[in-house]
mmCIF file of C-alpha atoms in Angstrom:
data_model
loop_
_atom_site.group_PDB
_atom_site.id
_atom_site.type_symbol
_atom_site.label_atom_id
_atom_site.label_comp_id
_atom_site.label_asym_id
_atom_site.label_seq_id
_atom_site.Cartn_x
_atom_site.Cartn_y
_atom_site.Cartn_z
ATOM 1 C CA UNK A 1 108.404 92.201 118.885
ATOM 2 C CA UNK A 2 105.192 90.631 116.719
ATOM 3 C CA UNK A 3 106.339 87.290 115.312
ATOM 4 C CA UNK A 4 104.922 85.223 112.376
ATOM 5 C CA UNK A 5 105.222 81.208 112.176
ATOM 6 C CA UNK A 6 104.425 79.380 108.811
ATOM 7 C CA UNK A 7 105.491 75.640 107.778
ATOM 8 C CA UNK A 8 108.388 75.687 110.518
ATOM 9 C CA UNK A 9 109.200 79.775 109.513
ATOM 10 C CA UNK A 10 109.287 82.230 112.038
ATOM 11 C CA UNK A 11 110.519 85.951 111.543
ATOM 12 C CA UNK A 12 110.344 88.899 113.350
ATOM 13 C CA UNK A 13 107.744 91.067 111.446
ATOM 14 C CA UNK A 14 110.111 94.211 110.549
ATOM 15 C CA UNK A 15 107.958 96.828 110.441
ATOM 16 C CA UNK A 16 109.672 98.786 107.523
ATOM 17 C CA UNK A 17 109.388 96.303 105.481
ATOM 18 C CA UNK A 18 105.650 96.656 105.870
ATOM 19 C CA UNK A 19 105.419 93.184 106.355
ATOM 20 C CA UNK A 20 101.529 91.890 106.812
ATOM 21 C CA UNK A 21 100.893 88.817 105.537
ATOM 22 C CA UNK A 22 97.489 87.573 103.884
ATOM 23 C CA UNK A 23 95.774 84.797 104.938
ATOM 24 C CA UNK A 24 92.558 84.395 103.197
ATOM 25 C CA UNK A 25 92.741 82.323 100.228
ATOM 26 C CA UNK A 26 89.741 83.833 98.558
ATOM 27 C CA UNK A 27 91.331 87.030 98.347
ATOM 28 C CA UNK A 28 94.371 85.706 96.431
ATOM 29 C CA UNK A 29 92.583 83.459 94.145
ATOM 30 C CA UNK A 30 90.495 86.396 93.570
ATOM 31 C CA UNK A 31 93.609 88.921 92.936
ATOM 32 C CA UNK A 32 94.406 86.005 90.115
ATOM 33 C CA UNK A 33 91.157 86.097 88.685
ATOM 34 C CA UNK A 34 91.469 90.118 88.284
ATOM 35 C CA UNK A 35 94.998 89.893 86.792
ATOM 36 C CA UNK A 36 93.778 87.968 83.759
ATOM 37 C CA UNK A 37 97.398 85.707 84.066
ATOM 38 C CA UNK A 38 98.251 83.988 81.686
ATOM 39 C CA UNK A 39 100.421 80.808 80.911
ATOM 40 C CA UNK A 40 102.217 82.915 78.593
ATOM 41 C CA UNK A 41 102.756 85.840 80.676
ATOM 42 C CA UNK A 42 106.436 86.420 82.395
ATOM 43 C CA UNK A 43 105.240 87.003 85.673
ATOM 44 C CA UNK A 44 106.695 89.273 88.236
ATOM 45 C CA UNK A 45 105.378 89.272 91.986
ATOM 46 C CA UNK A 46 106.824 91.720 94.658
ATOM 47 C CA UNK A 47 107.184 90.851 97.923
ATOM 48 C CA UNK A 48 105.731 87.315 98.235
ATOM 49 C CA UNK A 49 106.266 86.826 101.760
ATOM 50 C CA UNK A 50 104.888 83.317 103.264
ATOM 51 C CA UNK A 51 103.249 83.124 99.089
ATOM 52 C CA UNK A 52 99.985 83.654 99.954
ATOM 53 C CA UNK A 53 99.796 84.484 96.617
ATOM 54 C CA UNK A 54 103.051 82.588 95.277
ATOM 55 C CA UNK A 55 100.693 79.557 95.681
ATOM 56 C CA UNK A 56 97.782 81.125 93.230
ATOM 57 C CA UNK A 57 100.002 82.508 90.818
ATOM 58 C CA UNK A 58 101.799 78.941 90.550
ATOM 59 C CA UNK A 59 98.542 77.170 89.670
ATOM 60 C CA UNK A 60 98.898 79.640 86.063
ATOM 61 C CA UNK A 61 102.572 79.610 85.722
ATOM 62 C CA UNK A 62 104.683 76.847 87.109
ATOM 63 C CA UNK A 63 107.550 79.333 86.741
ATOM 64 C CA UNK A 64 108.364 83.043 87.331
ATOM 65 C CA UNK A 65 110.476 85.426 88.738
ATOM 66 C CA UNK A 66 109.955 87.094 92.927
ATOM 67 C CA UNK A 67 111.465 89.844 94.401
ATOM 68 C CA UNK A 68 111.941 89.546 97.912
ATOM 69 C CA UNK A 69 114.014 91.626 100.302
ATOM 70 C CA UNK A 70 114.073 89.563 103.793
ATOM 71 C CA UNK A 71 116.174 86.971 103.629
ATOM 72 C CA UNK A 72 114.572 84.324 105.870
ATOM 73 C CA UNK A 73 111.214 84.865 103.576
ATOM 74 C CA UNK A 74 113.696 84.163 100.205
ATOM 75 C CA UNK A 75 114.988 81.035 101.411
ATOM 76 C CA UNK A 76 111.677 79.988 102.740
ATOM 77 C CA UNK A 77 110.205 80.828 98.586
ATOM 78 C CA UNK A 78 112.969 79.014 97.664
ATOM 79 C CA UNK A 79 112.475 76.155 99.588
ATOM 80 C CA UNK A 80 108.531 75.683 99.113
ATOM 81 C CA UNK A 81 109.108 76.547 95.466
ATOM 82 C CA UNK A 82 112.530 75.233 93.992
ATOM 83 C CA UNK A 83 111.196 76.119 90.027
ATOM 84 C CA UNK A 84 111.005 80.232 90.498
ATOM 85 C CA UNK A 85 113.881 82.083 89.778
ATOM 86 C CA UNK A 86 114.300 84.027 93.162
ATOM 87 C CA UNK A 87 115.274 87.719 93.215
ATOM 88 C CA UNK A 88 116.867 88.671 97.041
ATOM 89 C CA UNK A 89 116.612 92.357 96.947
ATOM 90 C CA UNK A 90 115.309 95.421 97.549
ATOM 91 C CA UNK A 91 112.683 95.828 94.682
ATOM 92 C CA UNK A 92 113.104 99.163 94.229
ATOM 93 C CA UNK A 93 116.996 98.851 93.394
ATOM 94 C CA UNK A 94 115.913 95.840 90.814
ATOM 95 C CA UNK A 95 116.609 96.090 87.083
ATOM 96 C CA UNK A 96 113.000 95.442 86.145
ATOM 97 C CA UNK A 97 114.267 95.652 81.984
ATOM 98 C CA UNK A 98 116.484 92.663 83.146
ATOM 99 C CA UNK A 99 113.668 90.949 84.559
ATOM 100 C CA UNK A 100 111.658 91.437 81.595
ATOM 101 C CA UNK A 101 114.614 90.266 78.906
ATOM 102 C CA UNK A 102 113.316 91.084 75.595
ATOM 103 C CA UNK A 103 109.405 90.527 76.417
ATOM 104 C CA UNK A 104 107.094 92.807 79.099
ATOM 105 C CA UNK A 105 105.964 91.879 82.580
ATOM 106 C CA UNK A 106 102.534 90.900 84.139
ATOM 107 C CA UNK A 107 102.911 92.538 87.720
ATOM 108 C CA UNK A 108 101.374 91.332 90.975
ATOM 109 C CA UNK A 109 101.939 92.052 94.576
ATOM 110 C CA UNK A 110 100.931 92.681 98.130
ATOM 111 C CA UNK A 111 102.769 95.640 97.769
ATOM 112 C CA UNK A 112 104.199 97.274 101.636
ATOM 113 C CA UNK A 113 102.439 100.205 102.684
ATOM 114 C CA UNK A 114 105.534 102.187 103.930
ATOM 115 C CA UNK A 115 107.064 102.429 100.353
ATOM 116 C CA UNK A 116 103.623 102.060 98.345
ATOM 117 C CA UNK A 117 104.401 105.340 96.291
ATOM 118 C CA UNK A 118 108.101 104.244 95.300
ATOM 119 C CA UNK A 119 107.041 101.337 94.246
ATOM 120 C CA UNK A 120 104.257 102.985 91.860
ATOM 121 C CA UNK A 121 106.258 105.588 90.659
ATOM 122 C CA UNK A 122 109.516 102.710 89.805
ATOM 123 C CA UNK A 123 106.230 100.949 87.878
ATOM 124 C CA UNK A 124 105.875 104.149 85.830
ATOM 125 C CA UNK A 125 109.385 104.550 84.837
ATOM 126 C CA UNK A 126 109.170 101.080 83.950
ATOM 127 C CA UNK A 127 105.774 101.349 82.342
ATOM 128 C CA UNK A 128 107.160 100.306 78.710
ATOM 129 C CA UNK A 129 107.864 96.634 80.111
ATOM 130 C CA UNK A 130 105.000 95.794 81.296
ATOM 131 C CA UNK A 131 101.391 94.482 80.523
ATOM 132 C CA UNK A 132 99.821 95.388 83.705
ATOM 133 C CA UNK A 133 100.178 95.189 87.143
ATOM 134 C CA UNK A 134 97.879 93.944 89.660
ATOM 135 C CA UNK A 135 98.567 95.574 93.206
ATOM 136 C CA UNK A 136 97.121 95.029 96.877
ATOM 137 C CA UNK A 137 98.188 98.089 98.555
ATOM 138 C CA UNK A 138 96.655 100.865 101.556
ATOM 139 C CA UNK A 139 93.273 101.673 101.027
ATOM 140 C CA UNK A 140 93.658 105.542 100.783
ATOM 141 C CA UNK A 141 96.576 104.951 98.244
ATOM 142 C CA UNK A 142 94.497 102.912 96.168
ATOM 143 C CA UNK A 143 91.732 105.903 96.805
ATOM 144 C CA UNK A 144 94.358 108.710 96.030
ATOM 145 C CA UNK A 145 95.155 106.991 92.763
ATOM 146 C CA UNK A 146 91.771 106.337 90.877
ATOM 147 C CA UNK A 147 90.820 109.890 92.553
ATOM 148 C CA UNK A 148 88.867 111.833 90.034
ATOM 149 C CA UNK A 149 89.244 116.048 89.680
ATOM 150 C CA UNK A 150 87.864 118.238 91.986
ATOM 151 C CA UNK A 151 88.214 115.964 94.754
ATOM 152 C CA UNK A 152 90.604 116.142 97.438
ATOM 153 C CA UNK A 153 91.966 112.800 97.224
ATOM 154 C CA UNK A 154 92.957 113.937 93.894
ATOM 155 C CA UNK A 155 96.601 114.914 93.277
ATOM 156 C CA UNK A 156 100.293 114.029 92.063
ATOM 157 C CA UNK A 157 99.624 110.105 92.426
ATOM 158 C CA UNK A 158 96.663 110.382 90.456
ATOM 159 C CA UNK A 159 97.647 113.021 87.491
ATOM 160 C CA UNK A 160 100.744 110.898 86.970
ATOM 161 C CA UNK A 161 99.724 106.904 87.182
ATOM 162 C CA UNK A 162 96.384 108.068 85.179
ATOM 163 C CA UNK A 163 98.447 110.219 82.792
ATOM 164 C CA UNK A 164 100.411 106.977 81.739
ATOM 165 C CA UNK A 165 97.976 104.019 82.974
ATOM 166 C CA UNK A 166 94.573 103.237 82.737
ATOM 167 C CA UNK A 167 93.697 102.506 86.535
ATOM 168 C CA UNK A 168 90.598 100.482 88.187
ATOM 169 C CA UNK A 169 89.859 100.442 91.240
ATOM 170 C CA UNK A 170 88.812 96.510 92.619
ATOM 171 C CA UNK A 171 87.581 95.649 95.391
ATOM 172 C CA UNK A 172 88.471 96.234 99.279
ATOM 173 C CA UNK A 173 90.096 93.775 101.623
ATOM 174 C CA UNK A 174 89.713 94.178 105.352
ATOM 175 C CA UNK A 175 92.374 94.438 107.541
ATOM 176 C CA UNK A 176 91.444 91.024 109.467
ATOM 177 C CA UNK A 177 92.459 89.174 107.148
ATOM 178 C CA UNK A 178 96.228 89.363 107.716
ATOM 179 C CA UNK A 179 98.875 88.850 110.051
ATOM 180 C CA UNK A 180 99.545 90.617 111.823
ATOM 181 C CA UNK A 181 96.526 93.067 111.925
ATOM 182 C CA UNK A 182 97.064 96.140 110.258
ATOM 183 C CA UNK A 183 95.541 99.488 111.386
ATOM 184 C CA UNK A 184 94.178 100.257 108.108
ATOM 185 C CA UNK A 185 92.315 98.442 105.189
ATOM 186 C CA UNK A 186 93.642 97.785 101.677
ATOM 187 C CA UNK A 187 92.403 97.179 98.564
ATOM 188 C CA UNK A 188 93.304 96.028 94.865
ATOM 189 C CA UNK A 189 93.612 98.230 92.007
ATOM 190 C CA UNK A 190 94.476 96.816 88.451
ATOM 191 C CA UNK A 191 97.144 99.568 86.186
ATOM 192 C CA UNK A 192 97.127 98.743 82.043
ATOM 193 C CA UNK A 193 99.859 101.183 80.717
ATOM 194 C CA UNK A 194 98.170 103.164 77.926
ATOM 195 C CA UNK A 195 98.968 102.542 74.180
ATOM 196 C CA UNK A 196 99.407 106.621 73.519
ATOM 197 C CA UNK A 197 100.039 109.015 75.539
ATOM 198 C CA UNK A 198 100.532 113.163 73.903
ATOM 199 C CA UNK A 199 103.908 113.738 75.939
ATOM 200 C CA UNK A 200 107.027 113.832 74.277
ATOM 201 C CA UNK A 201 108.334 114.572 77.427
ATOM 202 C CA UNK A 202 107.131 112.377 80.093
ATOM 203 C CA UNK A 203 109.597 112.930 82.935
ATOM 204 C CA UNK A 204 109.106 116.759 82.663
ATOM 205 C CA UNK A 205 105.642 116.209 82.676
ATOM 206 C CA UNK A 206 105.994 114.869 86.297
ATOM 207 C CA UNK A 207 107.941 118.032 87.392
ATOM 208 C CA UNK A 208 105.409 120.271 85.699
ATOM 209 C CA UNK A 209 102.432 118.456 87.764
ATOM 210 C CA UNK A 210 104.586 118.226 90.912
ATOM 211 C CA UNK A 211 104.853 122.126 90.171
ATOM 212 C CA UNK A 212 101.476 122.158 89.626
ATOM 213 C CA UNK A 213 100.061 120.852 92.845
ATOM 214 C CA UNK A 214 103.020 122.680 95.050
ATOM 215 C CA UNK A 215 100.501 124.173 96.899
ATOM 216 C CA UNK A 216 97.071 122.872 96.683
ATOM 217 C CA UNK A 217 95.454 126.037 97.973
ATOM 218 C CA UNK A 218 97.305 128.183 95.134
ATOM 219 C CA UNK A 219 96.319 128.941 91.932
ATOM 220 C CA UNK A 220 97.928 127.575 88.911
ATOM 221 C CA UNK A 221 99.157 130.903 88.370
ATOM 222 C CA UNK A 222 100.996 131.550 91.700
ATOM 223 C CA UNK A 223 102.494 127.851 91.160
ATOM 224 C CA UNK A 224 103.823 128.196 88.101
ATOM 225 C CA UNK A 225 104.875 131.634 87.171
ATOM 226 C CA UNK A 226 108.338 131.439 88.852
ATOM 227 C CA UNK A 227 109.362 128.014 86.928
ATOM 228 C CA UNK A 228 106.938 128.373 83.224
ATOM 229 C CA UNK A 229 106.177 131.326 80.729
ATOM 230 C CA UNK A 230 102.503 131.052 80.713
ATOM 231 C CA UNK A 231 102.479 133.804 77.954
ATOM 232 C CA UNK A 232 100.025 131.175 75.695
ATOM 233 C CA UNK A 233 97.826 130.069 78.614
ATOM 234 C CA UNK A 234 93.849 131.306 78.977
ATOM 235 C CA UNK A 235 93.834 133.770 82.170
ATOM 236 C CA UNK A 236 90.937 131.663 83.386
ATOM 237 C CA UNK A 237 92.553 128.559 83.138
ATOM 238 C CA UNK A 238 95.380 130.535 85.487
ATOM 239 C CA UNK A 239 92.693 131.356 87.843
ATOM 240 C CA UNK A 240 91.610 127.379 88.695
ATOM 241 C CA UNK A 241 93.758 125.404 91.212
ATOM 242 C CA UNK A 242 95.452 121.919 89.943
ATOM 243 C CA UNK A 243 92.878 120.005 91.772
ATOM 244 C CA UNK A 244 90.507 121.068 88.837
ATOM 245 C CA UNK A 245 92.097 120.156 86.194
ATOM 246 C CA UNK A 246 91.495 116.540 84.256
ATOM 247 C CA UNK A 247 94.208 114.461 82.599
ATOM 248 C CA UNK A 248 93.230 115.790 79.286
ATOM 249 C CA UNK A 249 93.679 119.355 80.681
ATOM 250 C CA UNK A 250 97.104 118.461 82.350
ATOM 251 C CA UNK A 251 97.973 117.277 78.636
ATOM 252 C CA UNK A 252 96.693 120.841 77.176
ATOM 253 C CA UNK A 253 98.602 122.733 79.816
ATOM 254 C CA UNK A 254 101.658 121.143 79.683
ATOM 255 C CA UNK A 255 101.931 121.711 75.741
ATOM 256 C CA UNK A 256 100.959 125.491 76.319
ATOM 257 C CA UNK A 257 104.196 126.175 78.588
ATOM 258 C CA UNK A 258 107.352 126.734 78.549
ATOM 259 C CA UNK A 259 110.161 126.056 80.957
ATOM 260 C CA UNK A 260 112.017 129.293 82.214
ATOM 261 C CA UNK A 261 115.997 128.990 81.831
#
């Protein structure tokens, strides 16, 4: 069993939790820099762990709100830092609307990697409450979700968070700079929720691109004829595979189908 000490804390790293805790101080005062936090902004982190970047975030705001599921890491945040309001619970079963009250939320977090897409796709649901969200997450997620068309890191993560966020991709961060050592590199990538998006109906937009990218080998046509009426779609637009397709063209399709009964 890996264990981590810090100021007098030990715990048992608990490896669903994805727990890997940063420990270069350049990184996090970078993460800050890229987050454009303000003084003003209600500021929500997930997952602080030991507050590697607790400690950053408090040199902007002297108070804010964490989420934190492992209880020996919540009292320890409470301890080192009596003035946050401290959150004990699994993020993704958190109100985030509560959190937000009648304002929106700058994000940040060293997100876990083993529930990396939850978390994203909570984000999205929640996308109306918040500013933007600064995340440190797995390298190929990061790389999945700035992936551009007619690539094959490009998919449901990216259609979706790019449908509804504007998403930039950082800067790396290698995996020796936490504890313990992970097996993979991460990297931060900065989401801005757009001011407009064409979609009256965002969460059947997500089924339709889900649909969509059923099988990536597939045509549009073979993935989508048994759930849409594709009556008012171009046959060669039927002919190209999901994978081709931009946001723009996701938008265009989506508005040309209709849902079978």
């Amino acid at each position: 069993m890996t264990k981590v000490e810090y100021k007098h804390t030990e715990i048992a790293v608990k490896k669903q939790l994805g727990q890997n805790f940063l420990t270069d101080r350049n990184i996090t005062k970078k993460i800050i820099r890229i987050s454009r936090a303000t003084p003003q902004d209600n500021i929500l982190e997930i997952g602080p762990g030991f507050g590697a970047l607790t400690r950053e975030i408090k040199e902007i705001s002297p108070s804010f709100t964490v989420v934190e599921k492992d209880p020996k890491l919540a009292a320890f945040i409470r301890s080192e830092y009596p003035d946050l309001l401290v959150i004990e619970a699994d993020f993704l079963k958190t109100d985030i609307e509560a959190i937000a009250g009648n304002g929106k939320l700058c994000v940040l977090g060293n997100i876990p990697y083993s529930i990396t897409s939850p978390i994203l796709f909570k984000l999205l649901e929640n996308r109306n409450r918040i500013t933007s969200a600064t995340l440190m997450m797995q390298h190929e997620v990061a790389m999945r979700i700035v992936a551009e068309p007619s690539t094959k890191e490009y998919g449901i993560l990216a259609v979706q968070l790019q449908a509804f966020f504007d998403v930039d991709y950082c800067f790396r961060v290698g995996r020796k700079v936490f504890r313990p050592q992970p097996g993979v590199d991460s990297a931060v990538i900065t989401m801005t929720p757009k001011n407009h998006v064409p979609l009256s109906n965002p969460e059947e937009f997500g089924r339709f691109v889900r649909c969509a990218f059923h099988q990536r080998r597939k045509t549009l046509l073979n993935n989508l004829k048994e759930n849409y009426i594709l009556d008012r779609v171009a046959p060669e637009t039927l002919k190209l595979r999901a994978e081709a397709l931009t946001i723009e063209a996701f938008f265009q399709l989506f508005m040309s189908v209709s849902p079978r009964t």
